[in-house]
PDB file of N, CA and C in Angstrom:
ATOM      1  N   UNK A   1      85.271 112.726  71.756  1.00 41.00           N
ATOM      2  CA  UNK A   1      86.056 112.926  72.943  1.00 41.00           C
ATOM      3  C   UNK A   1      87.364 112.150  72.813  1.00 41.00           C
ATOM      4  N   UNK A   2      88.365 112.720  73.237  1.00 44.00           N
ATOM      5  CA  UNK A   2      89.744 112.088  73.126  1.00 44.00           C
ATOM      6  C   UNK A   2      89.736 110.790  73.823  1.00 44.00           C
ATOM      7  N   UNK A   3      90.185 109.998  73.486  1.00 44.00           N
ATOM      8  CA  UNK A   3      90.544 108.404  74.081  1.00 44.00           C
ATOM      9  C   UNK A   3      89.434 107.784  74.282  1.00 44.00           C
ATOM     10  N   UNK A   4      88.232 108.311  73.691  1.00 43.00           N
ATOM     11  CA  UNK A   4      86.927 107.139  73.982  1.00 43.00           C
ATOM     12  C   UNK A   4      85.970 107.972  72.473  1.00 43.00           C
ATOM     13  N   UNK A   5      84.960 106.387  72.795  1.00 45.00           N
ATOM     14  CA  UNK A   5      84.171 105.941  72.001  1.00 45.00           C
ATOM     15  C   UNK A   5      82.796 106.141  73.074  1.00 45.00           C
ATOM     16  N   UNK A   6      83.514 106.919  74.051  1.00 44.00           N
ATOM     17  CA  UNK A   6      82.735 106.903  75.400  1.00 44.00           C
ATOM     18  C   UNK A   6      81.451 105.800  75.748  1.00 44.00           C
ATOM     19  N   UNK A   7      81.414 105.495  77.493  1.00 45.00           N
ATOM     20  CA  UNK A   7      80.811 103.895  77.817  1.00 45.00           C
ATOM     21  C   UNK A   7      81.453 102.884  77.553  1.00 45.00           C
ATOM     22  N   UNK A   8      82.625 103.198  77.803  1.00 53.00           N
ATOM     23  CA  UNK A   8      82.647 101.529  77.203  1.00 53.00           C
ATOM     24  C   UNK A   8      84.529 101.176  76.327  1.00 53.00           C
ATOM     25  N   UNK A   9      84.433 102.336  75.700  1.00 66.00           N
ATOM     26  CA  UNK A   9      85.331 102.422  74.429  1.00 66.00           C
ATOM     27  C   UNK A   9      86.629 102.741  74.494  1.00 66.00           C
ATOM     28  N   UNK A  10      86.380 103.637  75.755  1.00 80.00           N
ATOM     29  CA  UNK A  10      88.210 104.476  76.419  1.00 80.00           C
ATOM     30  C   UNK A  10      88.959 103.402  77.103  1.00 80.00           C
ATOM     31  N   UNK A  11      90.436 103.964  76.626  1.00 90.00           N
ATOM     32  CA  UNK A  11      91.151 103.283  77.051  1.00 90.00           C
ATOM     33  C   UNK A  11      90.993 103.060  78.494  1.00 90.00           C
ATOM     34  N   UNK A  12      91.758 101.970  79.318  1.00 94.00           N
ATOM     35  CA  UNK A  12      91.334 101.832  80.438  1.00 94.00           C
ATOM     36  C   UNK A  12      92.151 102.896  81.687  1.00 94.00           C
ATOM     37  N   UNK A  13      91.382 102.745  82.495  1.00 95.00           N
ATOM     38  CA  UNK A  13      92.510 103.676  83.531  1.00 95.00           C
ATOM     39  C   UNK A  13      92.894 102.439  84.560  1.00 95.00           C
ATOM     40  N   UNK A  14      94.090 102.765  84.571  1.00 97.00           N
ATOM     41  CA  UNK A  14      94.533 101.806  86.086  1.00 97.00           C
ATOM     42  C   UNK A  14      94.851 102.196  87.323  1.00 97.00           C
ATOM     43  N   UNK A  15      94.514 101.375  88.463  1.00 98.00           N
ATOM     44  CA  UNK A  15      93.982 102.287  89.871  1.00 98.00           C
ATOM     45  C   UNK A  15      95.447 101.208  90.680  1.00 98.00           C
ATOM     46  N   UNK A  16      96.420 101.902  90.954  1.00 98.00           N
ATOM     47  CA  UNK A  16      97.040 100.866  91.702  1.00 98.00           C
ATOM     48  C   UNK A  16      96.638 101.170  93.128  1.00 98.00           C
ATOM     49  N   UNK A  17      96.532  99.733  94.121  1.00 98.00           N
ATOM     50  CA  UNK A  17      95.862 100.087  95.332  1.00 98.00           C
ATOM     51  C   UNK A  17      96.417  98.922  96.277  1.00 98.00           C
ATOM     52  N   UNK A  18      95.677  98.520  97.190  1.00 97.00           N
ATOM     53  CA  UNK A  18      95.787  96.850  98.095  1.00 97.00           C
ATOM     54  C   UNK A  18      94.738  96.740  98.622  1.00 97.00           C
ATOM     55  N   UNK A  19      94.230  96.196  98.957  1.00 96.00           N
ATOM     56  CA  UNK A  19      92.965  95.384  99.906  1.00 96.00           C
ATOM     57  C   UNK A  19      92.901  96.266 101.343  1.00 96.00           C
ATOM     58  N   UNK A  20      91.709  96.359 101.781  1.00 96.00           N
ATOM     59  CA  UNK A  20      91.889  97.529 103.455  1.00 96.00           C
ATOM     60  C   UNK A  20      92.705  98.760 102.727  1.00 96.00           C
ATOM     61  N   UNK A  21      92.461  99.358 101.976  1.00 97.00           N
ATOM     62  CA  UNK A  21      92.902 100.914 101.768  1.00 97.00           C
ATOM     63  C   UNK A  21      91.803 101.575 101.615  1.00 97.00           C
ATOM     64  N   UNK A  22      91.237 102.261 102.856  1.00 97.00           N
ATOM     65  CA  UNK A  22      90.118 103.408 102.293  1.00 97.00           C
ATOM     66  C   UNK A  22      90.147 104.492 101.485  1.00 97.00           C
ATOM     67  N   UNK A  23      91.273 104.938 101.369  1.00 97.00           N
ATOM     68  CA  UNK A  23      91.454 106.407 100.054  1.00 97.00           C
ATOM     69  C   UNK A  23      90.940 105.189  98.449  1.00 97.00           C
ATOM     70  N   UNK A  24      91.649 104.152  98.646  1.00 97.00           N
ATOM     71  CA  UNK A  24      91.623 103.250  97.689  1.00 97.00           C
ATOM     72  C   UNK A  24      90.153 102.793  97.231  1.00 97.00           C
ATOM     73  N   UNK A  25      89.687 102.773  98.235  1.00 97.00           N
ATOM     74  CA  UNK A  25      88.172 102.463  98.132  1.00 97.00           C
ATOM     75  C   UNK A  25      87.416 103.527  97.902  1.00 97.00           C
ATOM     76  N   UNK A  26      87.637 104.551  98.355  1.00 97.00           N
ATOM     77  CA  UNK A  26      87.126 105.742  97.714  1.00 97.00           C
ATOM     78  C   UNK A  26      87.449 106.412  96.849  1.00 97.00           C
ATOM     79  N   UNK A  27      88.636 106.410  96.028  1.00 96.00           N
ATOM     80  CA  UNK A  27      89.141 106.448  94.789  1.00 96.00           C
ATOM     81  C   UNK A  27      88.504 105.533  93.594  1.00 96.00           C
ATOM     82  N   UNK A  28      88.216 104.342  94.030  1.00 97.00           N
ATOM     83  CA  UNK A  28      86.937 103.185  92.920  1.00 97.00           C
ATOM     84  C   UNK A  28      85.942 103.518  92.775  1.00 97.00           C
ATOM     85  N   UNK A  29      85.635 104.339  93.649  1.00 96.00           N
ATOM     86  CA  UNK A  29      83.882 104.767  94.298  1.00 96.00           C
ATOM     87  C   UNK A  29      83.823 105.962  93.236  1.00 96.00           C
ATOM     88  N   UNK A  30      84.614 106.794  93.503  1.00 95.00           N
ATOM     89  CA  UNK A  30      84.848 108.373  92.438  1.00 95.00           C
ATOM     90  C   UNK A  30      84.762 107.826  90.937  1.00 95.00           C
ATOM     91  N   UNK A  31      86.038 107.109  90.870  1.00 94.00           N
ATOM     92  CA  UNK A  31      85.728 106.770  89.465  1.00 94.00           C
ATOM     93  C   UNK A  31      84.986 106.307  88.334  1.00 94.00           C
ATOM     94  N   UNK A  32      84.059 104.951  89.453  1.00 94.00           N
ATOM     95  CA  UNK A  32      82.883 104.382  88.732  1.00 94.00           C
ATOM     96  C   UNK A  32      81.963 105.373  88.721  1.00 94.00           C
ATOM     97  N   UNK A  33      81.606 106.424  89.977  1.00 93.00           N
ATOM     98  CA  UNK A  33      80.731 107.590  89.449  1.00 93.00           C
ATOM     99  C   UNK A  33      81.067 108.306  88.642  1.00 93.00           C
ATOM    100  N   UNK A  34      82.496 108.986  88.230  1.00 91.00           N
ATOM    101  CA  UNK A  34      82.088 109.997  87.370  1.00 91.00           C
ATOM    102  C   UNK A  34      82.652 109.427  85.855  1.00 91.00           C
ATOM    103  N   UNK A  35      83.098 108.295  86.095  1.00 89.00           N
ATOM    104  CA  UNK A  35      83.336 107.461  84.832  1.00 89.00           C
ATOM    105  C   UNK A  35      82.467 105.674  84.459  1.00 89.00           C
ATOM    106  N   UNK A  36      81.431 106.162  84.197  1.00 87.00           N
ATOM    107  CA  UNK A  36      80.506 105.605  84.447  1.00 87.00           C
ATOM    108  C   UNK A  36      80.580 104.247  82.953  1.00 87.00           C
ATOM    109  N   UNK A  37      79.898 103.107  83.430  1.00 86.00           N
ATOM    110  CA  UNK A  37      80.705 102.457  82.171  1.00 86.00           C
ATOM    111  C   UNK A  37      82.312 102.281  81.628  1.00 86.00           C
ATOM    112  N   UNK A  38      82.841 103.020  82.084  1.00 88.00           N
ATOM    113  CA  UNK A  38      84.818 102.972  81.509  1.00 88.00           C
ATOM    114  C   UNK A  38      85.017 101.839  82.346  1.00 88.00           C
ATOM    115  N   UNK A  39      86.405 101.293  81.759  1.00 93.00           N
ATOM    116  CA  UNK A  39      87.181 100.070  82.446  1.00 93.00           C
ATOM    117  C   UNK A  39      87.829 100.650  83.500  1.00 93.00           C
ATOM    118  N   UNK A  40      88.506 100.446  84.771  1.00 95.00           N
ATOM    119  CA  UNK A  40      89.069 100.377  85.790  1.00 95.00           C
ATOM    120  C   UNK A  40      89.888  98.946  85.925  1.00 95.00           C
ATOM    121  N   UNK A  41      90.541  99.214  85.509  1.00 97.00           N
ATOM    122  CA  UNK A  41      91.493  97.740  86.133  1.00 97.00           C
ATOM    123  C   UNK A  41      92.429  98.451  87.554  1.00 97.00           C
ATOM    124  N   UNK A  42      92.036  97.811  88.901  1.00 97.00           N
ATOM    125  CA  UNK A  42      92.791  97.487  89.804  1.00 97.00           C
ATOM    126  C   UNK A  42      94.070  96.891  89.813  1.00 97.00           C
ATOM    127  N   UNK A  43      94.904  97.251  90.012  1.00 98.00           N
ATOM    128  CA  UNK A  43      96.064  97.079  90.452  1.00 98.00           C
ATOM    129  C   UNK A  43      96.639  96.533  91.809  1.00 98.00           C
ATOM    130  N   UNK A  44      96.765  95.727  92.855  1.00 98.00           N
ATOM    131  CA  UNK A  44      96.855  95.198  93.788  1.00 98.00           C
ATOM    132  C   UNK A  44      98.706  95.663  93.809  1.00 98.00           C
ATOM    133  N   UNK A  45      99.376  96.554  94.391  1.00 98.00           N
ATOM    134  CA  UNK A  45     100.112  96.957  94.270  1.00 98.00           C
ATOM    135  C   UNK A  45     101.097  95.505  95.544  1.00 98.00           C
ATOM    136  N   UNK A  46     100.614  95.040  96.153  1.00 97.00           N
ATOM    137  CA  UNK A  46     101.200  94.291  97.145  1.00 97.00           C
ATOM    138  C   UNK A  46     101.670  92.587  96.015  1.00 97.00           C
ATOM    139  N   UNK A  47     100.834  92.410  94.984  1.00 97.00           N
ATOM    140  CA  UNK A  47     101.375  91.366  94.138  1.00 97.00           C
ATOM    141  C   UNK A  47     102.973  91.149  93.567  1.00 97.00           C
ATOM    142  N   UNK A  48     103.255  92.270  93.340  1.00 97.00           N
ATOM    143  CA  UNK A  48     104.624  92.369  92.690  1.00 97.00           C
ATOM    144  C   UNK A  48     105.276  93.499  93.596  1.00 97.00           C
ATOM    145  N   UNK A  49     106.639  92.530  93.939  1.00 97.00           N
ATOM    146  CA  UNK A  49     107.579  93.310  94.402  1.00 97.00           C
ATOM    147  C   UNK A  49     108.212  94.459  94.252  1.00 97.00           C
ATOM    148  N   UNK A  50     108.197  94.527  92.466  1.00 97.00           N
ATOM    149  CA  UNK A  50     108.720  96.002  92.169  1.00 97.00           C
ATOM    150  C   UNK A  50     107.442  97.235  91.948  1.00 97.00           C
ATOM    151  N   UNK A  51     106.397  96.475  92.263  1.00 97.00           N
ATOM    152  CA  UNK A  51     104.999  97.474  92.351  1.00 97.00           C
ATOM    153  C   UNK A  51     105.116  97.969  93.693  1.00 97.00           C
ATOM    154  N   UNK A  52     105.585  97.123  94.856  1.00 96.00           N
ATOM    155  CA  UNK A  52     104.976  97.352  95.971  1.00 96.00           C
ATOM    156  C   UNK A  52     106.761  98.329  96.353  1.00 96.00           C
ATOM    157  N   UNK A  53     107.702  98.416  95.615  1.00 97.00           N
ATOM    158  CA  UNK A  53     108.898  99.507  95.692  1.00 97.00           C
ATOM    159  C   UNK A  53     108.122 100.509  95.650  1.00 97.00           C
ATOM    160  N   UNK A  54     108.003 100.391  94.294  1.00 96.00           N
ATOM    161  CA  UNK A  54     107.579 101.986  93.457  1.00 96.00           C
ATOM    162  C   UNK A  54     106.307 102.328  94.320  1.00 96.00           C
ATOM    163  N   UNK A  55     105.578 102.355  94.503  1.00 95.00           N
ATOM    164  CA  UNK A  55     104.246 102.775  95.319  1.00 95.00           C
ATOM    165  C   UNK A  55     104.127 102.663  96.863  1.00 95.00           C
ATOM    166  N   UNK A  56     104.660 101.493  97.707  1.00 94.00           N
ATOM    167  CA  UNK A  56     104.701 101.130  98.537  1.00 94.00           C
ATOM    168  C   UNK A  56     103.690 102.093  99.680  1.00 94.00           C
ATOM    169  N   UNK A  57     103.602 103.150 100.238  1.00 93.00           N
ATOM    170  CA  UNK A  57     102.041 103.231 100.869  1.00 93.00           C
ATOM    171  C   UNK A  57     101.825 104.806 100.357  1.00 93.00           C
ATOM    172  N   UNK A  58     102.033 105.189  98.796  1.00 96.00           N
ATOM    173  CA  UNK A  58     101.605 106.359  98.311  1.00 96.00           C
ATOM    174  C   UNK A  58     100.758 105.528  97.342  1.00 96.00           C
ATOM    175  N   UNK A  59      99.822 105.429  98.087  1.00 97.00           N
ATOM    176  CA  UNK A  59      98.425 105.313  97.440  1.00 97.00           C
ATOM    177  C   UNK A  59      97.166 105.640  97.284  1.00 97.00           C
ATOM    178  N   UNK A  60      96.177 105.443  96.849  1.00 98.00           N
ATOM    179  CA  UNK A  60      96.040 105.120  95.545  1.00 98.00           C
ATOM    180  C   UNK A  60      96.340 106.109  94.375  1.00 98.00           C
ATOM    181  N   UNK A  61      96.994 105.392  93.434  1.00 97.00           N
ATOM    182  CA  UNK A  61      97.249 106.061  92.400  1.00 97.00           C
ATOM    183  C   UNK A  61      96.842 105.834  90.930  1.00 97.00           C
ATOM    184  N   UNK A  62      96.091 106.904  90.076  1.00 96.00           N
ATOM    185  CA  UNK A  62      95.310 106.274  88.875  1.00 96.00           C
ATOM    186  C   UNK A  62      96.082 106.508  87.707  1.00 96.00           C
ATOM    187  N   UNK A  63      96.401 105.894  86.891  1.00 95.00           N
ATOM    188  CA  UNK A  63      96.939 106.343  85.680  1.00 95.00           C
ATOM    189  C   UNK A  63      96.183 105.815  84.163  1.00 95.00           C
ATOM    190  N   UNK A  64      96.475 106.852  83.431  1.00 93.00           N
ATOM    191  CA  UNK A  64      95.519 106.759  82.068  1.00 93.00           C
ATOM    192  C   UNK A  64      96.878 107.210  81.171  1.00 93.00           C
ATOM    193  N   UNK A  65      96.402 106.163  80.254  1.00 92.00           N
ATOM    194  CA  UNK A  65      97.535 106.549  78.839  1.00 92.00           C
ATOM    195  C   UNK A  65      98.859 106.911  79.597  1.00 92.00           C
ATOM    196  N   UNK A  66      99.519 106.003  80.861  1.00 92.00           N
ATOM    197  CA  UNK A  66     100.947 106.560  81.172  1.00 92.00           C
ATOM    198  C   UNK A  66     101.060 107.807  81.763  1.00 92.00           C
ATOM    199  N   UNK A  67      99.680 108.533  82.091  1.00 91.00           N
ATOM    200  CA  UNK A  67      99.775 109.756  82.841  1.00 91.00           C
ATOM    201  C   UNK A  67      99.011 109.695  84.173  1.00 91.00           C
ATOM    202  N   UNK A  68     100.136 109.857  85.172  1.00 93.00           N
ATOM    203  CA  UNK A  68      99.202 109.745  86.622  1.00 93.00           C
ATOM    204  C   UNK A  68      98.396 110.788  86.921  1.00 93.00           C
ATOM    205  N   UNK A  69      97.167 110.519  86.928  1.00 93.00           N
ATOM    206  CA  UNK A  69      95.841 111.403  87.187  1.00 93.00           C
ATOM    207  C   UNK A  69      95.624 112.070  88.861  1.00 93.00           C
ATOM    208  N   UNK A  70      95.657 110.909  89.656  1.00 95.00           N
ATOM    209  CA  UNK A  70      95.864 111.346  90.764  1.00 95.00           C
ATOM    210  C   UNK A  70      96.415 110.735  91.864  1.00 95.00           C
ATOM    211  N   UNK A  71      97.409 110.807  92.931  1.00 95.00           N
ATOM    212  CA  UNK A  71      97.648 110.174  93.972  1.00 95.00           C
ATOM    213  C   UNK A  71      96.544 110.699  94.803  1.00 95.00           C
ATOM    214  N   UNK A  72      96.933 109.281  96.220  1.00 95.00           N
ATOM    215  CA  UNK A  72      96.027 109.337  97.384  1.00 95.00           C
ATOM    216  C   UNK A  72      94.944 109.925  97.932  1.00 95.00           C
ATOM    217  N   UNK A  73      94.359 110.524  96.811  1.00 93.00           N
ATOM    218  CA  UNK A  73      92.555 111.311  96.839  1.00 93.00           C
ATOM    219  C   UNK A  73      92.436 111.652  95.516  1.00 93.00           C
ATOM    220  N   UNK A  74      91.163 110.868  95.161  1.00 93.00           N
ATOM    221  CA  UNK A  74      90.322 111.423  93.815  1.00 93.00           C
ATOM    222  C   UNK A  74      90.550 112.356  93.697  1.00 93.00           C
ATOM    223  N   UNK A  75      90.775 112.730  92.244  1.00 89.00           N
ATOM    224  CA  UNK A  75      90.818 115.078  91.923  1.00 89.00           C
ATOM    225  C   UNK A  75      89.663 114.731  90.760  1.00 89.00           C
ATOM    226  N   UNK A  76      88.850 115.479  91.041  1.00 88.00           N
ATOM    227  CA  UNK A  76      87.890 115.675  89.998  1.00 88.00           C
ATOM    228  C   UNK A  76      88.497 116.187  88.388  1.00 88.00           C
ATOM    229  N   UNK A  77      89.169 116.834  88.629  1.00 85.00           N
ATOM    230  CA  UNK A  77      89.880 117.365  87.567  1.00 85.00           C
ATOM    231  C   UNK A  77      90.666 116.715  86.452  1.00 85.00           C
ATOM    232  N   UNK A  78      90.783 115.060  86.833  1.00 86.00           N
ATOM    233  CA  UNK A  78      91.378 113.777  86.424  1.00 86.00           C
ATOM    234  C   UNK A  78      89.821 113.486  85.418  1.00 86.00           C
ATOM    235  N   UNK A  79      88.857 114.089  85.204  1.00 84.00           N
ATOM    236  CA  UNK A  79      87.854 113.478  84.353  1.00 84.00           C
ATOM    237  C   UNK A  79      88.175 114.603  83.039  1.00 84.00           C
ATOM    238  N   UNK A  80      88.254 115.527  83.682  1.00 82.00           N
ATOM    239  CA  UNK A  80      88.793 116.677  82.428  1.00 82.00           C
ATOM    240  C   UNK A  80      89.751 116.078  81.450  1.00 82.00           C
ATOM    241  N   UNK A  81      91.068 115.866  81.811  1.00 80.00           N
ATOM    242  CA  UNK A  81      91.608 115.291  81.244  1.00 80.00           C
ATOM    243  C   UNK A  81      91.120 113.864  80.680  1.00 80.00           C
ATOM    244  N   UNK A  82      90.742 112.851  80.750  1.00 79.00           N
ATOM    245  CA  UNK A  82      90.240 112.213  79.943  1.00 79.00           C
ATOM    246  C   UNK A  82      88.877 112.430  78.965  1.00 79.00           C
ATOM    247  N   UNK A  83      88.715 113.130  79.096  1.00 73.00           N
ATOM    248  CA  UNK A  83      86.997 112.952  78.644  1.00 73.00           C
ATOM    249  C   UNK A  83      87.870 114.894  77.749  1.00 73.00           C
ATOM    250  N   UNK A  84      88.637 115.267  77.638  1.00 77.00           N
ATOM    251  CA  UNK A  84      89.342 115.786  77.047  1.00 77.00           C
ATOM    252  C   UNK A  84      88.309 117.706  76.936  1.00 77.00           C
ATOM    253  N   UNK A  85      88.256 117.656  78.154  1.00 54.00           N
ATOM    254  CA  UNK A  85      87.895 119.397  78.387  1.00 54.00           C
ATOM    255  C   UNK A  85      88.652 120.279  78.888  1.00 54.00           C
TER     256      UNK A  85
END
């Protein structure tokens, strides 16, 4: 499969988000289910000033390998592309 060694092995995806965001929280929720084992690094978009420009309340947003997968609601269709179907 493209970009993994799958469980464990794929590159990571990054979830930019903030604390009290429910799409955000349900965007972590999607991902650990249908990417089960993969890394997720959170993004706290409110830490850095030029994070909290660029994103400021279009959130959550996931990106893999530099390609944004999905804004402000999980797309199932964001596993296709990684897992490379």
């Amino acid at each position: 499969m493209p970009g993994t060694d799958w469980m464990g092995g794929m590159d990571p995806v990054t979830l930019y988000s903030r604390p009290g965001c429910h799409l955000c929280e349900e965007a972590r929720r999607e991902l650990d289910r249908n990417l089960p084992g993969s890394r997720i690094v959170e993004v706290d978009v409110d830490s850095d000033g030029e994070l909290r420009r660029r994103y400021g309340w279009d959130i959550p947003v996931a990106v893999w390998k530099g390609q944004t997968l999905f804004r402000h609601r999980f797309d199932p269709r964001c596993i296709r592309i990684i897992i490379g179907e």
